[in-house]
C-alpha positions as semicolon CSV with decimal commas, in nm:
position;residue;x (nm);y (nm);z (nm)
1;X;10,444;10,044;-6,805
2;X;10,571;9,862;-6,501
3;X;10,551;9,482;-6,497
4;X;10,405;9,379;-6,163
5;X;10,608;9,123;-5,967
6;X;10,458;8,786;-5,872
7;X;10,359;8,893;-5,523
8;X;10,163;9,185;-5,669
9;X;9,977;9,006;-5,943
10;X;9,987;8,629;-5,902
11;X;9,665;8,616;-5,700
12;X;9,456;8,928;-5,702
13;X;9,104;9,029;-5,608
14;X;8,951;9,324;-5,791
15;X;8,601;9,457;-5,759
16;X;8,378;9,542;-6,053
17;X;8,432;9,911;-6,009
18;X;8,530;10,211;-6,214
19;X;8,874;10,371;-6,167
20;X;8,786;10,663;-5,941
21;X;9,073;10,861;-5,798
22;X;9,137;10,969;-5,435
23;X;8,975;11,317;-5,457
24;X;8,647;11,155;-5,553
25;X;8,687;10,886;-5,291
26;X;8,768;11,146;-5,027
27;X;8,450;11,337;-5,101
28;X;8,249;11,018;-5,092
29;X;8,392;10,930;-4,753
30;X;8,328;11,274;-4,607
31;X;7,968;11,255;-4,720
32;X;7,925;10,926;-4,531
33;X;8,116;10,961;-4,203
34;X;8,257;10,658;-4,028
35;X;8,027;10,509;-3,767
36;X;8,075;10,220;-3,529
37;X;7,854;9,920;-3,596
38;X;7,873;9,820;-3,231
39;X;7,719;10,153;-3,134
40;X;7,456;10,142;-3,409
41;X;7,138;9,998;-3,257
42;X;6,905;9,779;-3,455
43;X;6,594;9,968;-3,554
44;X;6,327;9,895;-3,291
45;X;6,050;9,852;-3,548
46;X;6,096;9,564;-3,787
47;X;6,019;9,645;-4,148
48;X;5,789;9,411;-4,332
49;X;5,932;9,270;-4,653
50;X;5,808;9,070;-4,944
51;X;6,083;8,860;-5,099
52;X;6,036;8,661;-5,416
53;X;6,221;8,564;-5,729
54;X;6,081;8,877;-5,889
55;X;6,224;9,116;-5,633
56;X;6,234;9,248;-5,281
57;X;5,987;9,511;-5,167
58;X;6,044;9,703;-4,844
59;X;5,725;9,837;-4,692
60;X;5,676;10,102;-4,422
61;X;5,723;9,991;-4,059
62;X;5,423;9,806;-3,925
63;X;5,296;9,676;-3,595
64;X;5,535;9,416;-3,455
65;X;5,264;9,151;-3,471
66;X;5,222;9,181;-3,845
67;X;5,411;8,952;-4,078
68;X;5,548;8,966;-4,427
69;X;5,515;8,716;-4,705
70;X;5,791;8,558;-4,910
71;X;5,672;8,375;-5,215
72;X;5,822;8,184;-5,506
73;X;5,698;7,942;-5,766
74;X;5,701;7,647;-5,528
75;X;5,692;7,778;-5,169
76;X;5,558;8,052;-4,951
77;X;5,728;8,186;-4,641
78;X;5,551;8,398;-4,386
79;X;5,683;8,598;-4,096
80;X;5,992;8,741;-4,265
81;X;6,102;9,071;-4,115
82;X;6,387;9,304;-4,204
83;X;6,583;9,495;-3,941
84;X;6,794;9,778;-4,083
85;X;7,110;9,790;-3,874
86;X;7,270;10,067;-4,076
87;X;7,321;10,168;-4,437
88;X;7,420;9,860;-4,633
89;X;7,356;9,613;-4,349
90;X;7,018;9,443;-4,311
91;X;6,916;9,154;-4,086
92;X;6,638;8,927;-4,219
93;X;6,454;8,703;-3,973
94;X;6,215;8,429;-4,074
95;X;5,999;8,388;-3,764
96;X;5,780;8,121;-3,919
97;X;5,964;7,886;-4,153
98;X;5,779;7,674;-4,407
99;X;5,926;7,347;-4,282
100;X;5,929;7,331;-3,899
101;X;6,203;7,070;-3,918
102;X;6,431;7,336;-4,071
103;X;6,418;7,552;-3,762
104;X;6,709;7,564;-3,522
105;X;6,759;7,278;-3,281
106;X;6,584;7,300;-2,948
107;X;6,751;7,544;-2,713
108;X;6,984;7,680;-2,983
109;X;6,942;7,996;-3,192
110;X;6,902;7,949;-3,564
111;X;7,224;7,958;-3,766
112;X;7,314;8,285;-3,937
113;X;7,407;8,333;-4,301
114;X;7,648;8,619;-4,365
115;X;7,566;8,721;-4,722
116;X;7,828;8,944;-4,890
117;X;7,687;9,037;-5,233
118;X;7,863;9,170;-5,541
119;X;7,910;9,541;-5,604
120;X;7,594;9,709;-5,724
121;X;7,375;9,404;-5,670
122;X;7,004;9,486;-5,686
123;X;6,760;9,391;-5,409
124;X;6,569;9,152;-5,633
125;X;6,892;8,967;-5,712
126;X;6,987;8,941;-5,344
127;X;6,634;8,820;-5,266
128;X;6,685;8,501;-5,468
129;X;6,960;8,391;-5,230
130;X;6,789;8,523;-4,917
131;X;6,483;8,316;-5,000
132;X;6,683;7,995;-5,034
133;X;6,845;8,035;-4,694
134;X;6,543;8,171;-4,508
135;X;6,335;7,883;-4,638
136;X;6,605;7,639;-4,531
137;X;6,613;7,759;-4,171
138;X;6,877;8,034;-4,157
139;X;6,842;8,396;-4,061
140;X;7,030;8,620;-4,303
141;X;7,261;8,916;-4,245
142;X;7,324;9,102;-4,572
143;X;7,638;9,319;-4,571
144;X;7,700;9,526;-4,884
145;X;8,035;9,671;-4,988
146;X;8,078;10,033;-5,093
147;X;8,319;10,105;-5,375
148;X;8,520;10,349;-5,161
149;X;8,615;10,070;-4,920
150;X;8,774;9,887;-5,210
151;X;8,943;10,181;-5,378
152;X;9,094;10,290;-5,045
153;X;9,152;9,955;-4,867
154;X;9,238;10,103;-4,529
155;X;8,870;10,191;-4,496
156;X;8,784;9,834;-4,594
157;X;9,014;9,704;-4,321
158;X;8,842;9,927;-4,064
159;X;8,507;9,803;-4,189
160;X;8,626;9,445;-4,139
161;X;8,687;9,521;-3,772
162;X;8,339;9,667;-3,736
163;X;8,179;9,361;-3,894
164;X;8,365;9,128;-3,659
165;X;8,245;9,334;-3,364
166;X;7,891;9,309;-3,497
167;X;7,916;8,930;-3,517
168;X;8,035;8,929;-3,155
169;X;7,742;9,141;-3,037
170;X;7,474;8,989;-2,816
171;X;7,231;8,937;-3,104
172;X;7,470;8,716;-3,301
173;X;7,737;8,587;-3,059
174;X;7,576;8,246;-3,001
175;X;7,494;8,165;-3,361
176;X;7,675;7,925;-3,590
177;X;7,784;8,107;-3,905
178;X;7,778;8,032;-4,276
179;X;7,951;8,275;-4,514
180;X;7,836;8,325;-4,874
181;X;8,045;8,583;-5,059
182;X;8,019;8,702;-5,419
183;X;8,285;8,888;-5,618
184;X;8,379;9,200;-5,417
185;X;8,214;9,038;-5,114
186;X;8,513;8,806;-5,107
187;X;8,735;9,113;-5,071
188;X;8,531;9,231;-4,771
189;X;8,560;8,889;-4,607
190;X;8,934;8,889;-4,677
191;X;8,963;9,211;-4,475
192;X;8,791;9,031;-4,188
193;X;9,036;8,741;-4,227
194;X;9,329;8,981;-4,192
195;X;9,212;9,069;-3,841
196;X;9,123;8,709;-3,757
197;X;9,472;8,595;-3,855
198;X;9,655;8,879;-3,678
199;X;9,462;8,850;-3,352
200;X;9,354;8,487;-3,341
201;X;9,279;8,491;-2,969
202;X;9,058;8,798;-2,988
203;X;8,846;8,661;-3,273
204;X;8,857;8,292;-3,183
205;X;8,486;8,301;-3,102
206;X;8,395;8,413;-3,454
207;X;8,642;8,179;-3,623
208;X;8,518;7,874;-3,434
209;X;8,153;7,952;-3,512
210;X;8,205;7,956;-3,891
211;X;8,081;7,612;-4,000
212;X;8,094;7,664;-4,376
213;X;8,205;7,907;-4,645
214;X;8,074;7,957;-4,998
215;X;8,246;8,168;-5,263
216;X;8,073;8,262;-5,587
217;X;8,268;8,435;-5,866
218;X;8,569;8,545;-5,663
219;X;8,773;8,801;-5,853
220;X;9,120;8,664;-5,913
221;X;9,414;8,694;-6,151
222;X;9,688;8,938;-6,248
223;X;9,645;9,309;-6,193
224;X;9,644;9,379;-6,566
225;X;9,394;9,099;-6,633
226;X;9,165;9,243;-6,368
227;X;9,190;9,590;-6,521
228;X;9,095;9,442;-6,858
229;X;8,805;9,259;-6,697
230;X;8,677;9,578;-6,535
231;X;8,704;9,773;-6,860
232;X;8,515;9,511;-7,061
233;X;8,248;9,456;-6,799
234;X;8,180;9,806;-6,669
235;X;8,269;10,040;-6,957
236;X;8,312;9,828;-7,273
237;X;8,293;10,129;-7,506
238;X;8,597;10,296;-7,350
239;X;8,771;9,979;-7,234
240;X;9,127;10,083;-7,313
241;X;9,090;10,414;-7,128
242;X;8,947;10,247;-6,818
243;X;9,216;9,981;-6,822
244;X;9,499;10,236;-6,839
245;X;9,339;10,460;-6,576
246;X;9,296;10,166;-6,339
247;X;9,655;10,051;-6,378
248;X;9,782;10,408;-6,335
249;X;9,577;10,457;-6,018
250;X;9,702;10,134;-5,859
251;X;10,061;10,215;-5,965
252;X;10,061;10,567;-5,821
253;X;9,890;10,465;-5,498
254;X;10,053;10,124;-5,460
255;X;10,123;10,164;-5,088
256;X;9,761;10,264;-5,022
257;X;9,604;10,001;-5,251
258;X;9,810;9,711;-5,384
259;X;10,003;9,657;-5,061
260;X;9,675;9,633;-4,871
261;X;9,529;9,402;-5,136
262;X;9,828;9,170;-5,103
263;X;9,778;9,157;-4,726
264;X;9,417;9,047;-4,780
265;X;9,522;8,795;-5,046
266;X;9,777;8,636;-4,812
267;X;9,515;8,614;-4,537
268;X;9,274;8,445;-4,779
269;X;9,524;8,195;-4,915
270;X;9,641;8,108;-4,563
271;X;9,299;8,143;-4,408
272;X;9,248;8,092;-4,034
273;X;8,900;7,955;-4,117
274;X;8,926;7,582;-4,180
275;X;8,553;7,509;-4,222
276;X;8,443;7,322;-4,537
277;X;8,420;7,542;-4,845
278;X;8,228;7,550;-5,172
279;X;8,343;7,745;-5,479
280;X;8,145;7,842;-5,788
281;X;8,335;7,983;-6,089
282;X;8,356;7,961;-6,468
283;X;8,615;7,947;-6,741
284;X;8,486;8,247;-6,938
285;X;8,473;8,496;-6,648
286;X;8,677;8,803;-6,746
287;X;8,723;8,886;-6,377
288;X;8,844;8,544;-6,262
289;X;9,147;8,353;-6,384
290;X;9,029;7,992;-6,359
291;X;9,386;7,860;-6,343
292;X;9,467;8,083;-6,046
293;X;9,146;7,972;-5,880
294;X;9,232;7,605;-5,919
295;X;9,581;7,676;-5,786
296;X;9,430;7,830;-5,474
297;X;9,189;7,540;-5,430
298;X;9,479;7,297;-5,438
299;X;9,660;7,510;-5,179
300;X;9,356;7,491;-4,950
301;X;9,331;7,114;-4,995
302;X;9,691;7,079;-4,882
303;X;9,594;7,270;-4,568
304;X;9,335;7,002;-4,495
305;X;9,027;7,208;-4,581
306;X;8,734;7,005;-4,715
307;X;8,641;7,147;-5,056
308;X;8,364;7,124;-5,310
309;X;8,380;7,320;-5,635
310;X;8,193;7,367;-5,958
311;X;8,346;7,518;-6,268
312;X;8,134;7,585;-6,574
313;X;8,289;7,637;-6,917
314;X;8,040;7,918;-6,979
315;X;7,840;8,109;-6,723
316;X;7,789;8,462;-6,585
317;X;7,997;8,647;-6,328
318;X;7,794;8,645;-6,002
319;X;7,506;8,503;-6,205
320;X;7,555;8,126;-6,190
321;X;7,220;8,078;-6,015
322;X;7,049;8,257;-6,303
323;X;7,245;8,071;-6,571
324;X;7,232;7,723;-6,414
325;X;6,951;7,729;-6,156
326;X;6,888;7,356;-6,106
327;X;7,254;7,258;-6,093
328;X;7,344;7,549;-5,867
329;X;7,070;7,472;-5,614
330;X;7,148;7,099;-5,620
331;X;7,517;7,156;-5,546
332;X;7,433;7,409;-5,275
333;X;7,186;7,167;-5,115
334;X;7,443;6,887;-5,106
335;X;7,695;7,118;-4,945
336;X;7,449;7,238;-4,679
337;X;7,355;6,878;-4,603
338;X;7,721;6,797;-4,543
339;X;7,746;7,077;-4,285
340;X;7,450;6,954;-4,077
341;X;7,375;7,310;-3,969
342;X;7,003;7,260;-4,029
343;X;6,815;6,934;-4,089
344;X;6,726;6,935;-4,459
345;X;6,437;6,693;-4,500
346;X;6,313;6,847;-4,823
347;X;6,463;7,008;-5,130
348;X;6,561;7,373;-5,096
């Protein structure tokens, strides 16, 4: 089997996905035709939601005056509404925050969190993070990643353009941005960075509005290591078959996959976004090579980017909040305080 050169495998993102081949991907794409986000209007009727640490419940559309309730063990948020922009993209607005001091500064719109969850994340898992940020004073834009956009990266690159256009739309164009990406969500943001780096003038508005970036369980390492990680995590009973099929797929379709991945990797390593960054990762993550991660962090430091990071010896891929809740929230709070995007007068 071919040994991948350094530029192909030294620093590599890989989603937690099964090794589907182009015929399957093609059918999946044809069943969900491409649609411009700029032309997709926000649903006129907000959908009431109930978000808590137990899950997220979407209720039928209600009168615009009605509110939803977000509850947890220590706080209750009212007035949270969900606006479905399109499949996989939802905008959550907290119209009545618990702490009035956490609201946006006078005359300025509230900051926006761009949440890019891991592949296959469940609503109740996303809700844990949405609650933290909504309670803190952010509105939240959740953008999910479909497996086809990873397996055929050209579609992911097109999606990156659409997301940038969405962030430049009237609803979001004046908001300061915070990015929080998990696992394959980092791949989606890397596709956005490709465009931001290639056409800096066009996307200067978005780049300058990003005040902070948070990366949780980025997928990184050699191509073979990532294939092993996928096989152990997704299909442990047939791990060797999945590993070989994944490597074969990426070898046969290198120009359509690996070459695009490398372009995203280069954009991430030499990111045009210089806002302070926070990284969460762990030593025992089969999908993340901790040494490669620390190498990238050092590269970013040399570029003058302010960094915070937390590495656990043992934790869970995209599950650090569940495995280490108090430490995770404490580190996140300290990072948000350093950004001064919202006045944090109480614990999040």
